[in-house]
Amino acid sequence: MAGLKLTNIAKSYGDVDVLKDINLEIDAGELIVFVGPSGCGKSTLLRMIAGLEKITAGELQIDGRVVNDVPPAQREIAMVFQSYALYPHMTVYDNMAFALKLAKMTKAEIDAAVMKASDILQLTPYLDRLPKALSGGQRQRVAIGRCIVRDPKVFLFDEPLSNLDAALRVATRLEIAQLKESMPDRTMIYVTHDQVEAMTLASRIVVLADKGISQVGSPLDLYERPQNEFVAQFIGSPAMNLFPGKIVGTGEQTTIELEGSHGTVVSAYPSQDGDMGAQVNIGIRPEDMQLSDDTSGFNGVVNVQENLGEVTLLFFTPDTKEAEPVIAKLPGIHRGLKGQTLHMTAEPQKVHVFMNGKSLLYR
Amino acid sequence: MHPALQGLVTIIIGVGGCVGYFVLSNYLLDRFLLPARAMTADETASRRRIGLIAFFAVPALLVAGLVVMYGDLLSAGGIFRLIVGALVILGLWRLTGFIFAEGPLTAGHNISHANMIRPWLFLFPAILALGLYLTYPVFETLRLSFTQRIPGGYEFVGTANYQQMMSEPKFWEAMRNNMMWLVIVPAMSTVMGLIVAQLTDRISWGNIAKMLIFMPMAISFVGASVIFKLIYDTRPIDQEQIGVLNAIYLSLGGSEPQQWLTLPIWNNFLLMVVLIWIQTGFAMVILSAALRGIPEETVEAAIVDGANPFQIFFKIKVPQIMPTIVVVWTTITLTVLKVFDIVFAMTNGQWGTQVLANYMYNKLFTANDWGVGSAAAMVIMILVSPILIWNVRNARKEMK
């Protein structure tokens, strides 16, 4: 039963700030995923939790104990590295047993722990092999096994699937999900840049951007109610469409007049009287765009059509040339839309409004 | 001519010769032997005729001329040369079908065959030079080791040279000392190199320290010997000591200055120090590169697993660079087996410090006993060979 508490954590290398003011509480038994673009500091944050990077400022508690200056081995954590970091000169058995030998456990205890872990991970036939004689997926499992045998309170995963091919990645993702289910009281922190991994695995996602936490929430929270434009565009594929516009109607619902040849849209987000005339961006996910005869919404000519079978992606541009193409994701197959002028709308509940980059919902 | 100018001319001729050889031989291959184009059957037939003449007739005339001038084919050397000549002719004859194939040929055939011959064009000078200066001397030394000089020539004496050598206590002293060198110097150099490589890895002035430790590598063995002779220098007790070792010894309460290089057994270790001093730099550079090649994540994984710095070094780092350690160890072992300059410059094998290479030198050039000298050389070679083979194998394995 180990929760984590990060209070005002900061990291800087010399004058360069990498992370600042990270505040986060993680409950015992959660599977938290850190996502963010490359270089946002998600791995650094994980390594600070592991104790491999010094914490520049702030306080890190694991299980109620401040561990800022506690060496990694005594933090009761275990880590799976991106490159697995298996000891190349040791057999699978020795790789898993290494930490236990260092902890001076008896031969029988070590044997039992390794056998149990290798059973769970189906590694028993390979115990005598060296890592170089294993496939990528097997190495991955050894790396996880090395964590399991130590029975840590917190598991740390640093982009563990990024070196696997696509098919194996899906399979291993499922294995990690099952592993989590078999150990409901163990906390896991998982770093990835792959939003599919984040959405499928996480109990809560922490989106990191611009040296700090952008939003924390359940996967669907982030999808349905993004706090800001960054999270809105980061979660979901293709990324959410953003249109500049002006508020022309306030109240329970907000009416926005769009720039260019588009008309107006109505959002279910509430706004205040003072917002009248304010410049905002509205965001609509491609999958929320609907074909319609109503010309008051989005209008444009389809430039590119991508047929994926299950869905059809349309890239259409409004008449004004400089505007960004709008992406719509229509379910099913639509033939011959290229070159046509289309009219699209979206339901008010699916229209997000951002003022100065922040969602109107969260102010 | 001024010697510097002479040197320059030599370099120009040498480099020009090399460039000329490579350009000309490749030009001949691509232009006349196997041009990169399709050929008709007529063309290949005429090429074969001209080619065979150039291949066999021209060298044959040359050789025939030499035989006429320097005759004497029935002596041992003459027969040897005949055999070599016959083998060369056989080889060329086996090659004719490959180079001068008959019938119409495609451009692809010519290009692929030319590319199979090309590596040998580049290898040929090296093979020739190594054969002349390394392979041939091995066999010549082997022959000399079974002969002895008599007025006006040599006579075959069987294993008498070896027997004489075995009966000399100086030889066994050299063997014993060589074994001591063999055990101590590679071990000390590698261990110290490894320690230095690890310790200098993370400190800010590590590179300066490495440079200082590497510098003895740039000093010749004789130069190093001179330096250490000064360190071990001895002056009478009433004079100021200029040798560092004696100065330290006296300041630590030694009664009188020691003549270090004459103290039996100990003087061997004092000589070894010179080589360790030189070879530590070599070991350090190679091992430092190997240590840096260790994936950082394995070290971090060990930290998370709870290993302390010693355990990380001995259980994670050292096993991962073991192949490099073996190569460094064996390379230094080879140097040690051939050690000559240090002993020659410092003691010349006196006071029980003889080693095999110096023993060989004394026999060969001081005593002018070519037979025993060659026998000693053969012993050194036999000792070196297995380690050399092992070393090359390890180095190759590591390159994979």
PDB file of C-alpha atoms in Angstrom, chain A residues 301-307 312-316 334-342:
ATOM      1  CA  VAL A 301     -13.779  22.057 -50.483  1.00  0.00           C
ATOM      2  CA  VAL A 302     -12.382  18.588 -49.891  1.00  0.00           C
ATOM      3  CA  ASN A 303      -8.749  18.561 -50.959  1.00  0.00           C
ATOM      4  CA  VAL A 304      -7.655  15.172 -49.760  1.00  0.00           C
ATOM      5  CA  GLN A 305      -9.664  12.114 -48.966  1.00  0.00           C
ATOM      6  CA  GLU A 306      -8.135   9.173 -47.095  1.00  0.00           C
ATOM      7  CA  ASN A 307     -10.145   5.964 -47.156  1.00  0.00           C
ATOM      8  CA  THR A 312     -12.913   8.153 -44.051  1.00  0.00           C
ATOM      9  CA  LEU A 313     -10.669  11.124 -43.367  1.00  0.00           C
ATOM     10  CA  LEU A 314     -11.476  14.351 -45.191  1.00  0.00           C
ATOM     11  CA  PHE A 315      -9.115  17.289 -45.305  1.00  0.00           C
ATOM     12  CA  PHE A 316     -11.046  20.288 -46.443  1.00  0.00           C
ATOM     13  CA  HIS A 334     -17.720   7.568 -48.504  1.00  0.00           C
ATOM     14  CA  ARG A 335     -16.791   7.534 -52.159  1.00  0.00           C
ATOM     15  CA  GLY A 336     -16.046  10.443 -54.406  1.00  0.00           C
ATOM     16  CA  LEU A 337     -16.140  13.331 -51.983  1.00  0.00           C
ATOM     17  CA  LYS A 338     -12.904  14.821 -53.263  1.00  0.00           C
ATOM     18  CA  GLY A 339     -13.349  18.240 -54.863  1.00  0.00           C
ATOM     19  CA  GLN A 340     -16.871  18.681 -53.539  1.00  0.00           C
ATOM     20  CA  THR A 341     -17.982  21.560 -51.392  1.00  0.00           C
ATOM     21  CA  LEU A 342     -19.109  20.259 -48.034  1.00  0.00           C
TER      22      LEU A 342
END
